[in-house]
């Protein structure tokens, strides 16, 4: 990697233009047609283009909206999630009425409202080692708006193997990054970040937060990159990483080059293992040595002290009964003494023998366990709840639903009788 200055490369257009545009299309895209260097030919190329968008969330929302409005002819949307109310703060392609619907369905409706003639294909699922190469090979450009490391590296490797250009972007809290990878025309993601991070090594948006409007800034830049590639205009972010810090309002560019010592991607073996690990992170994997899964936690719940390291407002949404509250920031500052103080304030003074720490999904509680591990008194067992309160809610909700169904099932299995005297008999 290097920060040395270099001339940004220009590339020929990716797509041959359609033969013509209708009168309606000429009117619709007239502001494009008058652009120097873009014009009618550029708009005809957009109409001929097919783009795969990975993720219909924070980044996918502006990407899909602007590509549909710009006149791209065919969009494929892949996402396995459903719309939640917490998405609406940044995922502007979805509306309140869409909560509970598959994101791909909601997004398809939205882009069709922009362009009824747009060809849209939806895939309600994840990009996987099984489908990635085929999907990449079917499209002119791929835009990666995924929210996990495994998918980002899968996208890179599929791009390298198929030769399909990839536009890549990330957001976290108040910062975002964008780059473009074109195999054979510059460095790839693995030249910039060689190794796949562990699934929970960095907080996700749910744990760490994200400024909603940041998605618009970064997603719009990603859509612009796709249009530049399709039409062969300007200089894409090849060998450049655009960095944006929202709080300072500053943009910066890191230039990087291919790593001559990096082995080329030859198959998806490594990234397939990462994808499997990421899926297991949803609760199917064996817990780490310093973790406890929900099933075991529920079996010993009465014998442990539960410490909640989330923020005050999060406890208003859900809480594990009897838990002691100590936000992670307090643990960072005060360590074990902060926990002892919190126990005293809650009337639970003294050193407990068995402590389970939880957060929303497990990342912050793992950090808390690590912070306390060096100062925990002898004889105290300290563990992080795998999957956090999200996993606890899923399991307890499923158990409650199962209990609710059992009486109805038992009644349905009993033989009917016309004897009124049998009512109430066991």
CSV table of C-alpha atoms in Angstrom, one decimal:
chain,number,residue,atom,x,y,z
A,1,UNK,CA,0.0,0.0,0.0
A,2,UNK,CA,1.2,3.5,-0.7
A,3,UNK,CA,0.0,7.0,-0.3
A,4,UNK,CA,2.1,8.3,-3.2
A,5,UNK,CA,0.3,10.4,-5.8
A,6,UNK,CA,-0.8,8.8,-9.0
A,7,UNK,CA,-3.0,9.7,-12.0
A,8,UNK,CA,-6.4,8.2,-11.5
A,9,UNK,CA,-7.1,5.8,-14.3
A,10,UNK,CA,-10.0,6.2,-16.8
A,11,UNK,CA,-11.7,3.1,-18.3
A,12,UNK,CA,-13.6,2.5,-21.5
A,13,UNK,CA,-17.4,2.1,-21.0
A,14,UNK,CA,-18.5,-1.2,-19.6
A,15,UNK,CA,-21.8,-1.4,-21.5
A,16,UNK,CA,-22.8,-1.2,-25.2
A,17,UNK,CA,-25.7,1.2,-25.5
A,18,UNK,CA,-29.3,0.3,-26.4
A,19,UNK,CA,-30.3,1.2,-29.9
A,20,UNK,CA,-32.6,4.1,-29.0
A,21,UNK,CA,-34.6,5.8,-26.2
A,22,UNK,CA,-38.3,6.5,-26.4
A,23,UNK,CA,-39.7,10.0,-26.5
A,24,UNK,CA,-40.8,9.6,-22.9
A,25,UNK,CA,-37.3,8.5,-21.9
A,26,UNK,CA,-35.8,11.5,-23.8
A,27,UNK,CA,-38.0,13.8,-21.7
A,28,UNK,CA,-37.4,12.0,-18.5
A,29,UNK,CA,-33.6,12.0,-18.8
A,30,UNK,CA,-33.2,15.4,-20.5
A,31,UNK,CA,-30.9,16.8,-17.8
A,32,UNK,CA,-28.5,13.9,-18.4
A,33,UNK,CA,-28.7,14.3,-22.2
A,34,UNK,CA,-27.4,17.9,-21.9
A,35,UNK,CA,-24.3,16.9,-19.9
A,36,UNK,CA,-21.0,17.3,-21.8
A,37,UNK,CA,-19.3,14.0,-22.2
A,38,UNK,CA,-22.4,12.1,-21.2
A,39,UNK,CA,-25.3,12.9,-23.5
A,40,UNK,CA,-27.5,10.5,-25.4
A,41,UNK,CA,-24.8,7.8,-25.6
A,42,UNK,CA,-24.3,7.7,-21.8
A,43,UNK,CA,-28.0,7.5,-21.2
A,44,UNK,CA,-28.4,4.7,-23.7
A,45,UNK,CA,-25.6,2.8,-21.9
A,46,UNK,CA,-27.3,3.2,-18.5
A,47,UNK,CA,-30.5,1.8,-20.0
A,48,UNK,CA,-28.6,-1.3,-21.2
A,49,UNK,CA,-26.8,-1.9,-17.9
A,50,UNK,CA,-27.5,-4.5,-15.3
A,51,UNK,CA,-26.4,-3.9,-11.7
A,52,UNK,CA,-26.4,-6.3,-8.7
A,53,UNK,CA,-26.9,-4.4,-5.4
A,54,UNK,CA,-25.9,-6.4,-2.3
A,55,UNK,CA,-28.0,-5.2,0.6
A,56,UNK,CA,-31.2,-3.1,0.6
A,57,UNK,CA,-30.3,-1.3,3.8
A,58,UNK,CA,-28.5,1.9,4.7
A,59,UNK,CA,-26.2,2.0,1.7
A,60,UNK,CA,-28.5,0.1,-0.6
A,61,UNK,CA,-31.3,2.6,-0.1
A,62,UNK,CA,-29.6,5.6,-1.8
A,63,UNK,CA,-27.8,3.3,-4.3
A,64,UNK,CA,-31.0,1.7,-5.5
A,65,UNK,CA,-33.0,5.0,-5.5
A,66,UNK,CA,-30.4,6.9,-7.5
A,67,UNK,CA,-29.7,4.2,-10.0
A,68,UNK,CA,-33.4,3.6,-10.6
A,69,UNK,CA,-33.9,7.4,-11.1
A,70,UNK,CA,-30.8,7.6,-13.3
A,71,UNK,CA,-32.2,5.1,-15.8
A,72,UNK,CA,-30.3,1.9,-15.2
A,73,UNK,CA,-32.2,-0.8,-17.1
A,74,UNK,CA,-32.0,-3.8,-14.8
A,75,UNK,CA,-31.4,-4.1,-11.0
A,76,UNK,CA,-31.0,-7.2,-9.0
A,77,UNK,CA,-31.5,-6.8,-5.2
A,78,UNK,CA,-30.3,-9.4,-2.8
A,79,UNK,CA,-31.0,-9.2,1.0
A,80,UNK,CA,-32.2,-11.8,3.5
A,81,UNK,CA,-33.5,-9.3,6.1
A,82,UNK,CA,-37.0,-7.8,6.9
A,83,UNK,CA,-37.7,-4.2,7.5
A,84,UNK,CA,-37.6,-3.2,11.2
A,85,UNK,CA,-38.6,0.2,12.7
A,86,UNK,CA,-35.0,0.8,13.7
A,87,UNK,CA,-34.0,0.7,10.0
A,88,UNK,CA,-36.2,3.7,9.1
A,89,UNK,CA,-33.8,6.3,10.6
A,90,UNK,CA,-31.4,5.7,7.6
A,91,UNK,CA,-32.9,3.2,5.2
A,92,UNK,CA,-35.0,5.7,3.3
A,93,UNK,CA,-36.1,3.3,0.6
A,94,UNK,CA,-38.5,1.7,3.2
A,95,UNK,CA,-41.5,3.3,4.8
A,96,UNK,CA,-43.3,2.7,8.1
A,97,UNK,CA,-45.9,0.5,6.4
A,98,UNK,CA,-43.1,-1.7,5.2
A,99,UNK,CA,-42.1,-2.9,8.7
A,100,UNK,CA,-42.2,-6.7,8.8
A,101,UNK,CA,-41.9,-7.0,5.0
A,102,UNK,CA,-38.8,-8.5,3.2
A,103,UNK,CA,-36.5,-5.7,2.4
A,104,UNK,CA,-36.1,-6.8,-1.2
A,105,UNK,CA,-39.9,-6.6,-1.7
A,106,UNK,CA,-40.1,-3.2,-0.1
A,107,UNK,CA,-37.1,-2.0,-2.2
A,108,UNK,CA,-38.5,-3.4,-5.4
A,109,UNK,CA,-41.8,-1.5,-4.8
A,110,UNK,CA,-39.9,1.7,-4.2
A,111,UNK,CA,-37.8,1.6,-7.3
A,112,UNK,CA,-40.8,0.7,-9.4
A,113,UNK,CA,-42.5,3.9,-8.1
A,114,UNK,CA,-39.5,5.8,-9.5
A,115,UNK,CA,-39.4,3.9,-12.8
A,116,UNK,CA,-42.3,1.6,-13.7
A,117,UNK,CA,-40.4,0.3,-16.7
A,118,UNK,CA,-37.3,-0.8,-14.6
A,119,UNK,CA,-36.6,-4.5,-14.7
A,120,UNK,CA,-36.2,-5.6,-11.1
A,121,UNK,CA,-35.1,-9.1,-9.8
A,122,UNK,CA,-35.2,-9.8,-6.1
A,123,UNK,CA,-33.4,-12.5,-4.2
A,124,UNK,CA,-34.5,-12.9,-0.6
A,125,UNK,CA,-31.4,-14.5,0.7
A,126,UNK,CA,-27.7,-13.9,1.3
A,127,UNK,CA,-24.9,-13.7,-1.2
A,128,UNK,CA,-23.1,-17.0,-0.6
A,129,UNK,CA,-20.2,-19.0,-2.0
A,130,UNK,CA,-22.8,-21.1,-3.8
A,131,UNK,CA,-24.4,-18.2,-5.7
A,132,UNK,CA,-21.8,-15.5,-5.8
A,133,UNK,CA,-19.9,-16.4,-9.0
A,134,UNK,CA,-23.1,-16.9,-11.0
A,135,UNK,CA,-24.6,-13.6,-9.9
A,136,UNK,CA,-21.4,-11.7,-10.5
A,137,UNK,CA,-21.0,-13.2,-14.0
A,138,UNK,CA,-24.6,-12.1,-14.9
A,139,UNK,CA,-24.1,-8.4,-14.2
A,140,UNK,CA,-22.1,-5.5,-15.5
A,141,UNK,CA,-21.4,-4.0,-12.1
A,142,UNK,CA,-21.8,-5.1,-8.5
A,143,UNK,CA,-22.3,-2.7,-5.6
A,144,UNK,CA,-21.6,-4.0,-2.2
A,145,UNK,CA,-23.6,-2.4,0.6
A,146,UNK,CA,-23.3,-5.4,3.0
A,147,UNK,CA,-23.0,-5.0,6.7
A,148,UNK,CA,-20.6,-7.9,7.5
A,149,UNK,CA,-17.0,-8.7,6.7
A,150,UNK,CA,-17.6,-12.1,5.3
A,151,UNK,CA,-19.9,-10.8,2.5
A,152,UNK,CA,-17.5,-8.0,1.7
A,153,UNK,CA,-14.6,-10.4,1.2
A,154,UNK,CA,-16.9,-12.8,-0.7
A,155,UNK,CA,-17.8,-9.9,-3.0
A,156,UNK,CA,-14.1,-9.1,-3.5
A,157,UNK,CA,-13.1,-12.7,-4.3
A,158,UNK,CA,-16.1,-13.2,-6.6
A,159,UNK,CA,-15.1,-10.0,-8.4
A,160,UNK,CA,-11.5,-11.1,-8.8
A,161,UNK,CA,-12.6,-14.5,-10.1
A,162,UNK,CA,-15.2,-13.3,-12.6
A,163,UNK,CA,-13.6,-10.0,-13.6
A,164,UNK,CA,-16.7,-8.1,-12.7
A,165,UNK,CA,-16.2,-4.5,-11.4
A,166,UNK,CA,-17.1,-4.0,-7.8
A,167,UNK,CA,-18.0,-0.7,-6.0
A,168,UNK,CA,-17.5,-1.0,-2.3
A,169,UNK,CA,-18.5,1.2,0.7
A,170,UNK,CA,-18.7,1.1,4.4
A,171,UNK,CA,-20.2,3.3,7.2
A,172,UNK,CA,-19.7,3.4,10.9
A,173,UNK,CA,-20.9,6.0,13.4
A,174,UNK,CA,-19.9,9.3,11.7
A,175,UNK,CA,-17.5,8.0,9.1
A,176,UNK,CA,-17.7,6.3,5.7
A,177,UNK,CA,-15.4,4.9,3.0
A,178,UNK,CA,-15.8,4.2,-0.7
A,179,UNK,CA,-13.5,2.5,-3.3
A,180,UNK,CA,-13.9,0.8,-6.6
A,181,UNK,CA,-12.2,-2.5,-7.6
A,182,UNK,CA,-11.8,-3.5,-11.2
A,183,UNK,CA,-9.9,-6.8,-11.7
A,184,UNK,CA,-6.9,-6.3,-14.0
A,185,UNK,CA,-7.1,-2.5,-13.7
A,186,UNK,CA,-5.8,-1.8,-10.2
A,187,UNK,CA,-5.7,-3.1,-6.6
A,188,UNK,CA,-8.5,-5.1,-4.9
A,189,UNK,CA,-9.9,-5.1,-1.4
A,190,UNK,CA,-7.3,-7.7,-0.3
A,191,UNK,CA,-4.5,-5.4,-1.4
A,192,UNK,CA,-5.8,-2.8,1.1
A,193,UNK,CA,-7.1,-5.1,3.9
A,194,UNK,CA,-5.5,-8.5,3.3
A,195,UNK,CA,-7.2,-10.5,6.1
A,196,UNK,CA,-10.8,-11.2,6.9
A,197,UNK,CA,-11.6,-9.8,10.4
A,198,UNK,CA,-13.4,-12.0,12.9
A,199,UNK,CA,-17.2,-11.6,12.8
A,200,UNK,CA,-17.5,-9.7,16.1
A,201,UNK,CA,-14.1,-7.9,16.1
A,202,UNK,CA,-15.8,-4.6,15.2
A,203,UNK,CA,-19.1,-3.2,16.5
A,204,UNK,CA,-21.9,-3.3,14.0
A,205,UNK,CA,-24.3,-0.4,13.5
A,206,UNK,CA,-26.8,-1.8,16.0
A,207,UNK,CA,-24.1,-1.8,18.7
A,208,UNK,CA,-22.0,1.2,17.7
A,209,UNK,CA,-24.6,3.4,16.0
A,210,UNK,CA,-24.6,5.2,12.7
A,211,UNK,CA,-25.6,8.7,11.7
A,212,UNK,CA,-28.5,8.2,9.3
A,213,UNK,CA,-27.7,10.9,6.8
A,214,UNK,CA,-24.2,9.4,6.4
A,215,UNK,CA,-25.8,6.6,4.4
A,216,UNK,CA,-26.9,9.2,1.8
A,217,UNK,CA,-23.5,10.7,1.4
A,218,UNK,CA,-21.6,7.4,1.0
A,219,UNK,CA,-24.4,5.6,-0.9
A,220,UNK,CA,-24.6,8.4,-3.4
A,221,UNK,CA,-20.9,8.3,-4.0
A,222,UNK,CA,-21.2,4.5,-4.7
A,223,UNK,CA,-24.0,5.1,-7.2
A,224,UNK,CA,-21.9,7.7,-8.9
A,225,UNK,CA,-19.0,5.2,-9.2
A,226,UNK,CA,-21.3,2.7,-10.9
A,227,UNK,CA,-22.5,5.3,-13.4
A,228,UNK,CA,-19.0,6.3,-14.2
A,229,UNK,CA,-18.0,2.7,-14.9
A,230,UNK,CA,-21.1,2.0,-17.0
A,231,UNK,CA,-20.7,5.1,-19.1
A,232,UNK,CA,-16.9,5.3,-19.2
A,233,UNK,CA,-16.8,8.8,-17.9
A,234,UNK,CA,-14.5,10.4,-15.3
A,235,UNK,CA,-12.0,8.6,-13.1
A,236,UNK,CA,-13.4,5.9,-10.8
A,237,UNK,CA,-11.9,5.4,-7.3
A,238,UNK,CA,-9.6,2.7,-8.6
A,239,UNK,CA,-6.5,2.5,-6.3
A,240,UNK,CA,-8.1,5.2,-4.1
A,241,UNK,CA,-10.0,5.0,-0.9
A,242,UNK,CA,-12.3,8.0,-0.3
A,243,UNK,CA,-12.8,8.7,3.4
A,244,UNK,CA,-15.4,11.0,4.8
A,245,UNK,CA,-15.7,12.3,8.4
A,246,UNK,CA,-19.1,13.8,8.9
A,247,UNK,CA,-18.4,15.6,12.2
A,248,UNK,CA,-15.4,17.5,10.7
A,249,UNK,CA,-17.0,17.7,7.2
A,250,UNK,CA,-13.6,16.6,5.7
A,251,UNK,CA,-12.9,14.3,2.8
A,252,UNK,CA,-9.6,12.6,2.3
A,253,UNK,CA,-8.2,10.2,-0.2
A,254,UNK,CA,-5.8,7.3,0.5
A,255,UNK,CA,-4.0,6.0,-2.6
A,256,UNK,CA,-3.0,2.4,-2.6
A,257,UNK,CA,-1.5,-0.1,-5.2
A,258,UNK,CA,-1.5,-3.8,-5.8
A,259,UNK,CA,0.5,-5.8,-3.3
A,260,UNK,CA,3.1,-7.8,-5.4
A,261,UNK,CA,3.4,-10.4,-2.6
A,262,UNK,CA,-0.3,-11.1,-2.2
A,263,UNK,CA,-1.3,-14.5,-3.6
A,264,UNK,CA,-4.1,-14.2,-6.2
A,265,UNK,CA,-7.6,-15.4,-5.4
A,266,UNK,CA,-8.1,-18.8,-7.0
A,267,UNK,CA,-11.3,-20.1,-5.3
A,268,UNK,CA,-13.7,-19.3,-2.5
A,269,UNK,CA,-12.5,-21.8,0.1
A,270,UNK,CA,-11.2,-19.2,2.6
A,271,UNK,CA,-14.1,-16.9,2.3
A,272,UNK,CA,-16.6,-19.8,2.5
A,273,UNK,CA,-15.3,-20.6,6.0
A,274,UNK,CA,-15.7,-17.0,7.0
A,275,UNK,CA,-19.3,-17.0,5.7
A,276,UNK,CA,-20.0,-20.1,7.7
A,277,UNK,CA,-18.6,-18.5,10.8
A,278,UNK,CA,-20.6,-15.4,10.3
A,279,UNK,CA,-23.8,-17.4,10.0
A,280,UNK,CA,-22.9,-19.4,13.1
A,281,UNK,CA,-22.6,-16.1,14.9
A,282,UNK,CA,-26.4,-16.0,14.9
A,283,UNK,CA,-26.4,-18.4,17.7
A,284,UNK,CA,-25.7,-21.9,16.3
A,285,UNK,CA,-22.0,-21.9,17.1
A,286,UNK,CA,-20.5,-23.3,20.3
A,287,UNK,CA,-19.8,-20.5,22.7
A,288,UNK,CA,-16.3,-19.4,23.3
A,289,UNK,CA,-14.6,-20.3,26.6
A,290,UNK,CA,-15.6,-16.9,28.1
A,291,UNK,CA,-19.2,-17.1,26.7
A,292,UNK,CA,-22.4,-18.7,27.8
A,293,UNK,CA,-25.2,-19.4,25.3
A,294,UNK,CA,-28.8,-18.6,26.0
A,295,UNK,CA,-29.9,-22.2,26.7
A,296,UNK,CA,-27.3,-22.7,29.4
A,297,UNK,CA,-28.0,-19.2,30.8
A,298,UNK,CA,-31.7,-20.0,31.2
A,299,UNK,CA,-30.9,-23.2,33.0
A,300,UNK,CA,-28.7,-21.3,35.6
A,301,UNK,CA,-30.4,-17.9,35.5
A,302,UNK,CA,-31.4,-18.0,39.2
A,303,UNK,CA,-27.8,-18.7,40.3
A,304,UNK,CA,-26.0,-15.9,38.4
A,305,UNK,CA,-25.6,-12.2,38.6
A,306,UNK,CA,-26.6,-10.5,35.3
A,307,UNK,CA,-24.9,-7.3,34.3
A,308,UNK,CA,-26.3,-5.2,31.5
A,309,UNK,CA,-23.6,-2.9,29.8
A,310,UNK,CA,-26.0,-1.2,27.4
A,311,UNK,CA,-27.1,2.4,27.6
A,312,UNK,CA,-30.1,3.7,29.6
A,313,UNK,CA,-32.4,4.1,26.6
A,314,UNK,CA,-31.8,0.5,25.5
A,315,UNK,CA,-33.2,-0.8,28.7
A,316,UNK,CA,-36.4,1.0,28.0
A,317,UNK,CA,-36.8,-1.3,25.0
A,318,UNK,CA,-36.0,-4.6,26.7
A,319,UNK,CA,-34.4,-5.8,29.9
A,320,UNK,CA,-33.5,-9.1,31.5
A,321,UNK,CA,-35.3,-9.1,34.9
A,322,UNK,CA,-33.0,-8.6,37.9
A,323,UNK,CA,-30.1,-7.4,35.9
A,324,UNK,CA,-27.7,-4.8,37.3
A,325,UNK,CA,-27.1,-1.8,34.9
A,326,UNK,CA,-23.5,-0.6,34.3
A,327,UNK,CA,-22.9,1.0,30.9
A,328,UNK,CA,-19.8,-0.1,29.1
A,329,UNK,CA,-18.3,3.4,29.3
A,330,UNK,CA,-18.4,3.1,33.1
A,331,UNK,CA,-16.6,-0.2,33.0
A,332,UNK,CA,-13.9,1.2,30.7
A,333,UNK,CA,-13.3,4.0,33.1
A,334,UNK,CA,-13.6,2.2,36.4
A,335,UNK,CA,-13.0,-1.5,35.8
A,336,UNK,CA,-13.9,-3.9,38.6
A,337,UNK,CA,-14.3,-1.1,41.1
A,338,UNK,CA,-17.1,0.4,38.9
A,339,UNK,CA,-18.9,-3.0,39.0
A,340,UNK,CA,-18.6,-3.2,42.7
A,341,UNK,CA,-20.0,0.3,43.1
A,342,UNK,CA,-22.9,-0.6,40.8
A,343,UNK,CA,-23.6,-3.7,42.9
A,344,UNK,CA,-23.6,-1.7,46.0
A,345,UNK,CA,-26.0,0.9,44.5
A,346,UNK,CA,-28.4,-2.0,43.6
A,347,UNK,CA,-28.2,-3.6,47.0
A,348,UNK,CA,-26.2,-6.5,45.8
A,349,UNK,CA,-22.8,-5.7,47.5
A,350,UNK,CA,-20.2,-8.4,47.8
A,351,UNK,CA,-18.4,-10.5,45.3
A,352,UNK,CA,-20.7,-12.7,43.3
A,353,UNK,CA,-19.5,-16.1,42.3
A,354,UNK,CA,-21.0,-16.3,38.8
A,355,UNK,CA,-21.4,-13.2,36.6
A,356,UNK,CA,-23.0,-13.1,33.1
A,357,UNK,CA,-22.6,-9.8,31.2
A,358,UNK,CA,-24.9,-9.0,28.3
A,359,UNK,CA,-25.5,-6.2,25.8
A,360,UNK,CA,-27.6,-6.2,22.6
A,361,UNK,CA,-25.9,-8.9,20.5
A,362,UNK,CA,-22.7,-9.8,22.3
A,363,UNK,CA,-19.9,-7.5,21.1
A,364,UNK,CA,-20.0,-5.0,24.0
A,365,UNK,CA,-20.4,-7.7,26.6
A,366,UNK,CA,-17.3,-9.5,25.2
A,367,UNK,CA,-15.3,-6.3,25.5
A,368,UNK,CA,-16.6,-5.8,29.1
A,369,UNK,CA,-15.5,-9.4,30.0
A,370,UNK,CA,-12.1,-8.7,28.5
A,371,UNK,CA,-11.8,-5.5,30.5
A,372,UNK,CA,-12.7,-7.2,33.8
A,373,UNK,CA,-10.7,-10.4,33.2
A,374,UNK,CA,-7.5,-9.0,34.6
A,375,UNK,CA,-9.0,-7.7,37.9
A,376,UNK,CA,-11.8,-10.2,38.7
A,377,UNK,CA,-11.4,-11.7,42.2
A,378,UNK,CA,-10.3,-15.3,42.6
A,379,UNK,CA,-13.2,-17.7,42.5
A,380,UNK,CA,-15.5,-15.5,40.4
A,381,UNK,CA,-16.6,-16.8,37.0
A,382,UNK,CA,-17.1,-14.2,34.4
A,383,UNK,CA,-18.9,-14.8,31.1
A,384,UNK,CA,-20.5,-12.9,28.2
A,385,UNK,CA,-23.9,-13.9,27.0
A,386,UNK,CA,-23.5,-15.1,23.4
A,387,UNK,CA,-25.9,-13.2,21.1
A,388,UNK,CA,-26.9,-10.8,23.9
A,389,UNK,CA,-30.4,-9.8,24.8
A,390,UNK,CA,-31.5,-10.3,21.1
A,391,UNK,CA,-30.8,-14.0,21.4
A,392,UNK,CA,-32.4,-14.2,24.9
A,393,UNK,CA,-35.6,-12.5,23.5
A,394,UNK,CA,-35.7,-14.9,20.5
A,395,UNK,CA,-35.4,-18.0,22.8
A,396,UNK,CA,-37.9,-16.8,25.5
A,397,UNK,CA,-40.4,-15.6,22.9
A,398,UNK,CA,-40.2,-19.0,21.1
A,399,UNK,CA,-40.7,-20.8,24.4
A,400,UNK,CA,-43.7,-18.7,25.3
A,401,UNK,CA,-45.3,-19.3,21.9
A,402,UNK,CA,-44.7,-23.0,22.2
A,403,UNK,CA,-46.4,-23.0,25.7
A,404,UNK,CA,-49.4,-21.0,24.3
A,405,UNK,CA,-49.9,-23.6,21.6
A,406,UNK,CA,-49.8,-26.7,23.8
A,407,UNK,CA,-53.2,-26.3,25.5
A,408,UNK,CA,-54.9,-25.8,22.1
A,409,UNK,CA,-53.2,-28.9,20.7
A,410,UNK,CA,-54.2,-30.9,23.7
A,411,UNK,CA,-57.9,-29.8,23.4
A,412,UNK,CA,-57.9,-30.7,19.7
A,413,UNK,CA,-56.7,-34.2,20.5
A,414,UNK,CA,-59.4,-35.0,23.1
A,415,UNK,CA,-62.6,-36.8,21.8
A,416,UNK,CA,-65.8,-34.8,21.6
A,417,UNK,CA,-68.6,-35.7,23.9
A,418,UNK,CA,-72.3,-34.6,24.0
A,419,UNK,CA,-72.6,-35.3,27.8
A,420,UNK,CA,-72.9,-32.0,29.5
A,421,UNK,CA,-71.9,-33.6,32.8
A,422,UNK,CA,-68.4,-34.2,31.4
A,423,UNK,CA,-67.6,-30.5,31.4
A,424,UNK,CA,-64.7,-29.8,33.8
A,425,UNK,CA,-63.8,-33.4,34.4
A,426,UNK,CA,-60.2,-34.4,34.0
